[in-house]
Coordinates of C-alpha atoms and ligand atoms in Angstrom, one line a residue:
X1 CA 119.9 148.2 33.4
X2 CA 121.0 145.7 36.0
X3 CA 122.5 142.6 34.5
X4 CA 120.5 139.3 34.6
X5 CA 123.8 137.5 35.6
X6 CA 127.0 138.6 37.4
X7 CA 129.2 136.4 35.5
X8 CA 129.2 134.1 32.3
X9 CA 131.4 131.5 31.5
X10 CA 131.1 131.4 27.6
X11 CA 131.8 128.5 25.4
X12 CA 133.6 126.0 27.7
X13 CA 133.2 122.3 27.6
X14 CA 131.3 121.4 30.6
X15 CA 131.6 118.0 32.3
X16 CA 128.5 117.4 34.2
X17 CA 126.0 114.7 35.7
X18 CA 124.4 114.7 32.0
X19 CA 127.7 114.3 29.9
X20 CA 130.2 116.5 28.3
X21 CA 129.4 119.2 26.0
X22 CA 129.9 122.8 25.1
X23 CA 127.6 125.0 27.2
X24 CA 127.6 128.4 28.9
X25 CA 127.4 128.6 32.6
X26 CA 125.8 131.8 34.0
X27 CA 126.2 132.8 37.7
X28 CA 124.1 135.0 40.0
X29 CA 124.6 135.8 43.6
X30 CA 127.3 133.0 43.8
X31 CA 125.3 130.2 42.6
X32 CA 124.6 128.7 39.3
X33 CA 121.7 130.5 37.7
X34 CA 121.5 128.9 34.1
X35 CA 123.2 126.4 31.9
X36 CA 123.1 126.2 28.1
X37 CA 123.2 129.0 25.3
X38 CA 123.2 132.2 27.0
X39 CA 123.3 135.7 25.6
X40 CA 126.4 137.5 27.0
X41 CA 124.6 140.7 26.9
X42 CA 122.8 139.5 30.0
X43 CA 125.9 139.1 32.0
X44 CA 127.9 141.9 33.9
X45 CA 131.2 140.0 33.1
X46 CA 132.0 137.4 30.6
X47 CA 135.0 134.9 30.7
X48 CA 135.8 133.3 27.5
X49 CA 136.2 129.6 28.2
X50 CA 136.5 128.3 24.5
X51 CA 139.0 125.4 24.5
X52 CA 138.8 125.0 28.1
X53 CA 137.0 122.2 30.3
X54 CA 134.5 123.5 33.0
X55 CA 134.4 121.0 35.8
X56 CA 132.4 121.1 39.2
X57 CA 134.9 122.3 41.8
X58 CA 137.3 119.9 43.0
X59 CA 136.8 118.9 46.5
X60 CA 139.8 117.5 48.5
X61 CA 138.5 115.5 51.3
X62 CA 141.8 115.0 53.0
X63 CA 144.4 117.6 53.8
X64 CA 146.5 118.5 56.6
X65 CA 147.1 122.3 56.8
X66 CA 148.7 122.2 60.4
X67 CA 147.1 125.3 62.0
X68 CA 147.1 125.7 65.1
X69 CA 150.4 124.6 66.4
X70 CA 152.4 123.7 63.3
X71 CA 152.5 126.7 61.3
X72 CA 156.2 126.2 60.4
X73 CA 154.9 123.5 58.1
X74 CA 151.9 125.2 56.9
X75 CA 148.9 127.2 57.9
X76 CA 145.4 127.5 56.9
X77 CA 145.8 130.5 54.5
X78 CA 149.0 128.9 52.9
X79 CA 147.5 125.5 52.6
X80 CA 144.4 127.3 50.8
X81 CA 146.6 129.1 48.3
X82 CA 148.0 125.8 47.2
X83 CA 144.4 124.4 47.0
X84 CA 143.1 127.1 44.8
X85 CA 146.2 127.2 42.6
X86 CA 145.7 123.6 42.0
X87 CA 142.1 124.1 41.0
X88 CA 140.5 122.9 44.5
X89 CA 137.5 124.6 45.4
X90 CA 137.0 123.1 49.0
X91 CA 139.1 121.0 51.5
X92 CA 138.3 118.8 54.5
X93 CA 141.1 119.4 57.0
X94 CA 142.5 116.7 59.4
X95 CA 142.5 117.1 63.2
X96 CA 146.2 116.2 64.0
X97 CA 147.0 119.8 64.7
X98 CA 148.4 121.2 68.0
X99 CA 146.1 121.2 70.0
X100 CA 144.3 118.3 68.3
X101 CA 140.8 119.1 67.0
X102 CA 138.7 117.1 69.5
X103 CA 136.3 119.6 71.2
X104 CA 133.4 121.9 70.0
X105 CA 135.8 125.0 70.9
X106 CA 138.8 123.6 69.0
X107 CA 136.7 123.2 66.1
X108 CA 135.1 126.6 66.4
X109 CA 138.5 128.1 66.6
X110 CA 139.6 126.6 63.4
X111 CA 136.4 127.7 61.5
X112 CA 137.0 131.3 63.0
X113 CA 140.7 131.1 61.9
X114 CA 139.7 130.0 58.3
X115 CA 136.7 132.2 57.6
X116 CA 137.6 134.8 55.1
X117 CA 141.2 133.9 55.5
X118 CA 141.0 130.6 53.3
X119 CA 140.7 131.1 49.5
X120 CA 138.7 127.9 49.3
X121 CA 135.8 126.6 51.3
X122 CA 136.5 124.2 54.2
X123 CA 135.4 121.7 56.8
X124 CA 137.3 120.2 59.7
X125 CA 137.3 116.6 60.9
X126 CA 137.1 116.1 64.5
X127 CA 139.6 113.6 66.2
X128 CA 137.7 110.7 67.7
X129 CA 139.3 109.9 71.1
X130 CA 138.6 107.7 74.1
X131 CA 137.6 111.0 76.0
X132 CA 134.9 112.5 73.6
X133 CA 133.0 109.5 72.7
X134 CA 129.9 110.7 74.5
X135 CA 130.0 114.0 72.6
X136 CA 130.5 112.4 69.0
X137 CA 126.8 112.9 67.9
X138 CA 127.2 116.7 68.7
X139 CA 130.6 117.2 67.3
X140 CA 129.4 115.4 63.9
X141 CA 126.8 118.1 63.5
X142 CA 128.5 121.3 64.4
X143 CA 129.0 124.1 61.8
X144 CA 132.2 123.3 59.8
X145 CA 132.5 119.7 61.0
X146 CA 133.2 117.2 58.2
X147 CA 132.6 114.4 60.7
X148 CA 134.7 112.2 63.0
X149 CA 138.3 111.1 62.0
X150 CA 140.0 108.1 63.9
X151 CA 143.7 107.1 63.6
X152 CA 143.6 103.3 64.2
X153 CA 147.5 103.2 63.7
X154 CA 150.0 105.9 64.8
X155 CA 151.0 108.5 62.3
X156 CA 152.0 112.2 62.6
X157 CA 150.6 113.5 66.0
X158 CA 149.1 112.1 69.0
X159 CA 145.5 110.8 67.9
X160 CA 145.2 107.3 68.3
X161 CA 142.5 104.8 69.2
X162 CA 143.6 101.1 68.9
X163 CA 141.7 99.2 71.5
X164 CA 138.6 97.2 70.6
X165 CA 136.5 98.5 73.2
X166 CA 136.9 102.1 72.5
X167 CA 136.6 101.7 68.6
X168 CA 133.5 99.7 69.2
X169 CA 132.1 102.5 71.3
X170 CA 133.1 105.2 68.9
X171 CA 131.6 103.4 65.8
X172 CA 128.4 102.7 67.8
X173 CA 128.1 106.5 68.5
X174 CA 128.5 107.5 65.0
X175 CA 125.6 109.1 63.0
X176 CA 127.4 110.4 60.0
X177 CA 130.1 108.5 58.0
X178 CA 133.5 108.7 59.7
X179 CA 136.9 108.6 58.3
X180 CA 139.6 106.0 59.4
X181 CA 143.3 105.9 59.2
X182 CA 143.5 102.1 59.0
X183 CA 146.7 100.3 60.0
X184 CA 147.0 98.0 63.0
X185 CA 148.8 99.6 65.7
X186 CA 149.8 96.2 67.4
X187 CA 151.4 94.9 64.2
X188 CA 153.2 98.2 63.6
X189 CA 154.7 98.1 67.2
X190 CA 155.7 94.5 67.0
X191 CA 157.5 94.9 63.5
X192 CA 159.5 98.3 64.5
X193 CA 162.8 96.6 64.0
X194 CA 161.9 95.7 60.4
X195 CA 162.9 99.6 59.9
X196 CA 166.5 99.7 58.5
X197 CA 168.0 102.9 59.6
X198 CA 168.9 105.2 56.8
X199 CA 166.8 103.1 54.2
X200 CA 163.1 104.4 53.7
X201 CA 162.6 101.6 51.2
X202 CA 162.0 99.5 54.4
X203 CA 159.0 101.7 55.3
X204 CA 156.5 99.6 53.3
X205 CA 158.1 96.4 54.6
X206 CA 157.5 97.7 58.0
X207 CA 154.0 99.1 57.6
X208 CA 153.1 96.1 55.5
X209 CA 149.9 94.7 53.7
X210 CA 149.0 92.8 56.8
X211 CA 149.0 95.7 58.9
X212 CA 146.5 97.4 56.5
X213 CA 144.2 94.4 55.8
X214 CA 144.1 93.2 59.6
X215 CA 143.0 96.9 60.5
X216 CA 140.5 97.4 57.5
X217 CA 138.8 94.0 58.5
X218 CA 138.4 95.0 62.0
X219 CA 136.8 98.2 60.8
X220 CA 134.5 96.9 58.7
X221 CA 133.3 94.2 61.2
X222 CA 132.5 96.9 63.7
X223 CA 130.8 99.0 61.1
X224 CA 128.6 96.1 60.1
X225 CA 127.9 95.3 63.7
X226 CA 126.8 98.7 64.4
X227 CA 125.3 99.4 61.0
X228 CA 127.3 102.5 60.5
X229 CA 129.1 104.0 57.5
X230 CA 133.0 104.2 57.6
X231 CA 135.3 105.7 55.0
X232 CA 138.7 104.1 54.7
X233 CA 141.3 106.8 53.9
X234 CA 144.1 106.4 51.6
X235 CA 143.7 102.6 50.6
X236 CA 147.1 101.4 49.5
X237 CA 146.9 97.5 49.2
X238 CA 145.6 95.0 46.9
X239 CA 144.0 92.9 49.7
X240 CA 142.0 95.8 51.1
X241 CA 140.6 96.7 47.8
X242 CA 139.4 93.2 47.2
X243 CA 137.9 93.1 50.6
X244 CA 136.3 96.6 50.4
X245 CA 134.9 95.6 47.0
X246 CA 132.7 93.0 49.1
X247 CA 131.7 95.6 51.6
X248 CA 130.4 98.6 50.0
X249 CA 127.2 98.6 52.0
X250 CA 129.4 99.9 55.0
X251 CA 132.6 101.2 53.7
X252 CA 133.7 103.9 51.2
X253 CA 137.0 104.0 49.7
X254 CA 139.4 106.9 49.2
X255 CA 142.9 106.6 47.1
X256 CA 145.4 109.2 46.6
X257 CA 147.4 110.4 43.7
X258 CA 150.6 109.5 45.2
X259 CA 149.7 105.9 45.5
X260 CA 148.4 105.9 41.8
X261 CA 151.5 107.6 40.7
X262 CA 154.5 106.6 42.6
X263 CA 155.9 103.2 43.0
X264 CA 158.4 101.3 45.0
X265 CA 161.2 100.6 44.8
X266 CA 162.0 103.4 42.4
X267 CA 160.3 106.1 44.4
X268 CA 162.6 105.4 47.3
X269 CA 165.7 105.3 45.1
X270 CA 164.9 108.8 43.5
X271 CA 163.2 110.5 46.4
X272 CA 164.4 108.9 49.5
X273 CA 162.5 109.9 52.5
X274 CA 160.6 112.5 50.5
X275 CA 158.4 109.5 49.4
X276 CA 157.9 108.4 52.9
X277 CA 154.2 108.4 53.7
X278 CA 151.6 106.6 56.1
X279 CA 150.4 104.2 54.6
X280 CA 153.4 103.8 52.4
X281 CA 153.8 104.0 48.7
X282 CA 154.2 100.2 47.7
X283 CA 155.2 98.1 44.8
X284 CA 153.6 97.7 41.2
X285 CA 151.3 94.9 42.3
X286 CA 149.6 97.1 44.7
X287 CA 149.6 100.2 42.4
X288 CA 147.8 98.1 39.8
X289 CA 145.4 97.0 42.1
X290 CA 144.5 100.5 43.1
X291 CA 144.0 101.5 39.4
X292 CA 141.7 98.3 39.1
X293 CA 139.7 99.3 41.9
X294 CA 139.3 102.8 40.4
X295 CA 138.3 101.4 37.0
X296 CA 135.9 98.9 38.6
X297 CA 134.1 101.7 40.8
X298 CA 135.2 100.4 44.1
X299 CA 136.9 103.7 44.7
X300 CA 134.6 106.5 45.6
X301 CA 136.9 109.6 46.1
X302 CA 140.4 111.0 45.6
X303 CA 142.0 112.8 48.4
X304 CA 145.5 114.3 48.3
X305 CA 146.3 113.5 51.9
X306 CA 148.5 116.9 51.5
X307 CA 150.8 116.3 54.6
X308 CA 153.5 119.1 54.4
X309 CA 156.7 118.8 56.5
X310 CA 159.7 121.0 56.0
X311 CA 162.8 119.9 54.1
X312 CA 164.6 119.7 57.5
X313 CA 162.0 117.5 59.0
X314 CA 162.2 115.2 55.8
X315 CA 165.9 115.4 55.8
X316 CA 166.4 113.4 59.1
X317 CA 167.9 110.0 58.7
X318 CA 165.0 107.2 58.3
X319 CA 163.3 106.5 60.5
X320 CA 163.4 109.8 62.2
X321 CA 162.4 111.5 59.0
X322 CA 158.6 112.6 59.2
X323 CA 156.1 110.8 57.0
X324 CA 154.1 113.0 54.6
X325 CA 154.3 114.9 51.3
X326 CA 152.6 117.8 49.7
X327 CA 149.6 117.2 47.3
X328 CA 146.7 119.5 47.4
X329 CA 148.2 121.5 44.7
X330 CA 149.2 118.8 42.3
X331 CA 146.2 116.7 42.5
X332 CA 144.3 118.2 39.5
X333 CA 147.5 118.2 37.1
X334 CA 148.7 114.8 38.3
X335 CA 145.4 113.3 37.8
X336 CA 144.6 115.2 34.5
X337 CA 148.0 113.8 33.2
X338 CA 146.6 110.2 34.0
X339 CA 143.3 111.3 32.0
X340 CA 145.4 112.3 29.0
X341 CA 147.3 108.9 29.3
X342 CA 144.0 107.2 29.0
X343 CA 144.0 105.8 32.6
X344 CA 140.7 107.2 33.6
X345 CA 138.0 109.3 31.8
X346 CA 137.4 113.0 32.5
X347 CA 133.9 111.9 33.8
X348 CA 135.4 109.5 36.3
X349 CA 137.7 112.2 37.5
X350 CA 134.7 114.4 38.2
X351 CA 133.0 111.5 39.9
X352 CA 135.8 111.0 42.2
X353 CA 136.6 114.7 43.1
X354 CA 133.1 116.2 43.1
X355 CA 130.1 113.9 42.9
X356 CA 131.9 111.2 45.1
X357 CA 132.4 113.7 48.1
X358 CA 129.1 115.1 47.6
X359 CA 127.4 111.7 47.8
X360 CA 129.6 110.2 50.6
X361 CA 129.4 113.1 52.9
X362 CA 126.2 114.8 52.0
X363 CA 127.6 118.1 51.0
X364 CA 125.0 120.7 50.6
X365 CA 125.0 122.6 47.4
X366 CA 128.3 121.6 45.9
X367 CA 129.6 118.9 43.9
X368 CA 127.5 119.5 40.8
X369 CA 127.2 122.0 38.0
X370 CA 123.5 122.5 38.3
X371 CA 121.1 125.4 38.6
X372 CA 120.8 126.3 42.4
X373 CA 124.0 124.9 43.3
X374 CA 127.0 126.9 44.5
X375 CA 129.1 128.2 41.7
X376 CA 132.2 126.3 42.6
X377 CA 134.1 125.5 39.2
X378 CA 137.5 124.3 38.2
X379 CA 138.5 125.3 34.8
X380 CA 141.2 123.2 33.1
X381 CA 143.2 123.2 29.9
X382 CA 143.3 119.5 29.0
X383 CA 146.0 120.2 26.3
X384 CA 148.3 122.5 28.2
X385 CA 151.9 120.8 28.9
X386 CA 153.7 121.9 32.1
X387 CA 156.5 120.9 34.2
X388 CA 155.8 120.6 38.0
X389 CA 158.6 122.4 39.9
X390 CA 159.1 123.2 43.7
X391 CA 159.1 126.8 43.0
X392 CA 155.4 126.7 42.0
X393 CA 154.5 125.0 45.5
X394 CA 152.7 127.7 47.6
X395 CA 152.8 125.3 50.6
X396 CA 155.2 126.4 53.4
X397 CA 157.0 123.1 53.0
X398 CA 158.1 124.4 49.6
X399 CA 158.6 121.1 47.9
X400 CA 156.7 118.5 45.8
X401 CA 157.5 114.8 45.1
X402 CA 156.8 115.6 41.4
X403 CA 159.5 118.2 41.0
X404 CA 160.6 117.9 37.3
X405 CA 157.7 115.9 36.2
X406 CA 156.2 117.0 32.7
X407 CA 152.4 116.7 32.8
X408 CA 149.6 117.4 30.3
X409 CA 146.4 119.0 31.7
X410 CA 146.7 121.9 33.8
X411 CA 144.2 123.9 36.1
X412 CA 143.6 127.5 34.6
X413 CA 140.8 128.8 36.9
X414 CA 139.2 128.3 40.2
X415 CA 135.7 129.8 41.1
X416 CA 134.6 129.6 44.7
X417 CA 130.9 130.6 45.2
X418 CA 130.9 132.6 41.9
X419 CA 134.2 134.5 42.5
X420 CA 137.2 133.9 40.6
X421 CA 139.9 133.3 43.1
X422 CA 142.5 131.9 40.7
X423 CA 143.2 132.5 37.1
X424 CA 146.3 131.2 35.1
X425 CA 148.6 130.9 38.3
X426 CA 147.5 134.2 39.9
X427 CA 145.6 134.3 43.1
X428 CA 142.8 137.0 43.1
X429 CA 141.8 138.2 46.6
X430 CA 140.4 138.8 49.1
X431 CA 139.8 135.5 50.5
X432 CA 136.3 134.6 51.3
X433 CA 136.4 131.0 52.4
X434 CA 133.4 129.7 54.3
X435 CA 132.4 126.4 56.1
X436 CA 131.0 123.9 53.6
X437 CA 127.4 122.9 54.7
X438 CA 126.2 119.4 55.1
X439 CA 122.6 117.9 54.8
X440 CA 123.0 116.3 58.1
X441 CA 123.9 119.4 59.8
X442 CA 120.8 121.4 58.7
Ligands
DOR501 O1 152.2 110.2 56.1 C1 151.2 110.7 56.7 N1 151.2 111.9 57.2 N2 150.2 110.0 56.9 C2 149.2 110.4 57.9 O2 148.3 109.8 58.2 C3 149.4 111.6 58.5 C4 150.2 112.5 57.8 C5 150.8 113.7 58.5 O3 149.9 114.5 59.2 O4 151.9 114.3 58.3

């Protein structure tokens, strides 16, 4: 007799929109088919999830996977290996590749490279530039498009739009929520000599709080003028958090695990240029404000901003050293460690990594454990203690800023549309990554 269900996760503690409780989750045809007490004889395969927590699949809405053009740092496959080893079921990838992802053809090329080669599902941001403004409404709606991303301040790569007229036109052209790297380019240029050669602790002095808030005020002013929704990536300052709390109608807020976990000056003393990131990791005043924004509900999502660079690129003397660190594989363990330390609840973690992305970006059929939704699941052991080490890191970069850190809480299993792609540190192929669907792309 054919089974009613393909797969049954039995006895796990499900964290869901209606609370936390022990429930079975049954999967059929890649989707969630039933939740509750389910007879195991109805399933083709049964996985014992007793003692484990079953979360909606973690969606990381900011990663740099570097393909095409920068594959010596990462590629779509290696990046996705890190994702699923870390319990991440879908990623939104950034356009500062070579060439830049700024046209329909380049987006289609990324989608073709990723399909059935990435282990997780994916969407790609399209870079907003002065040249493609007229195509924005189409670029936002293409298959695999996560929407538009704009760099208002220079970071890695050549994407930059810093003049008022172009920003005004881009924001006016938007239909979907668009994502912004918000640092004021004019201030960054004017303050270049604040950087002390060989001293990465001067990085947050150069790219200071003013640079961030000037840009974010401008962004929100334009969003309000055009009645458009903007997403402020990696918010890193107390001033922005207070300002954005007053502008939730227009602006959504992302924070990163590294801005919540690392702190200046210690991180620059211990990690040197390996802590160098844009926007920078700042001092305790800012870290506390980010945690307060998270507790208050101002923060909508967590993104890892996984930005791999090789050791050689990081080892250049500051400021020639590249900005960025790995993060997609460590997002879940680092944040579960914060859960275990009582800094946020497990429900809030799920809100930030599943419900939040679904709500902001209008993701179709993901972000919830609910019947009819994709069976994307992140299974974690909240009690498991592990030490994070470079050797675990699947990224081609081969290092993590958390090397040697003991954490409590660890991803055990990753399910993407009903298929188990990772269990207890082993990747299970073949890769079957597919584009994330969006309500506005229907
Ligand atoms: O530190 C960063 N690195 N910040 C960014 O915005 C870009 C990223 C990268 O691509 O390396």
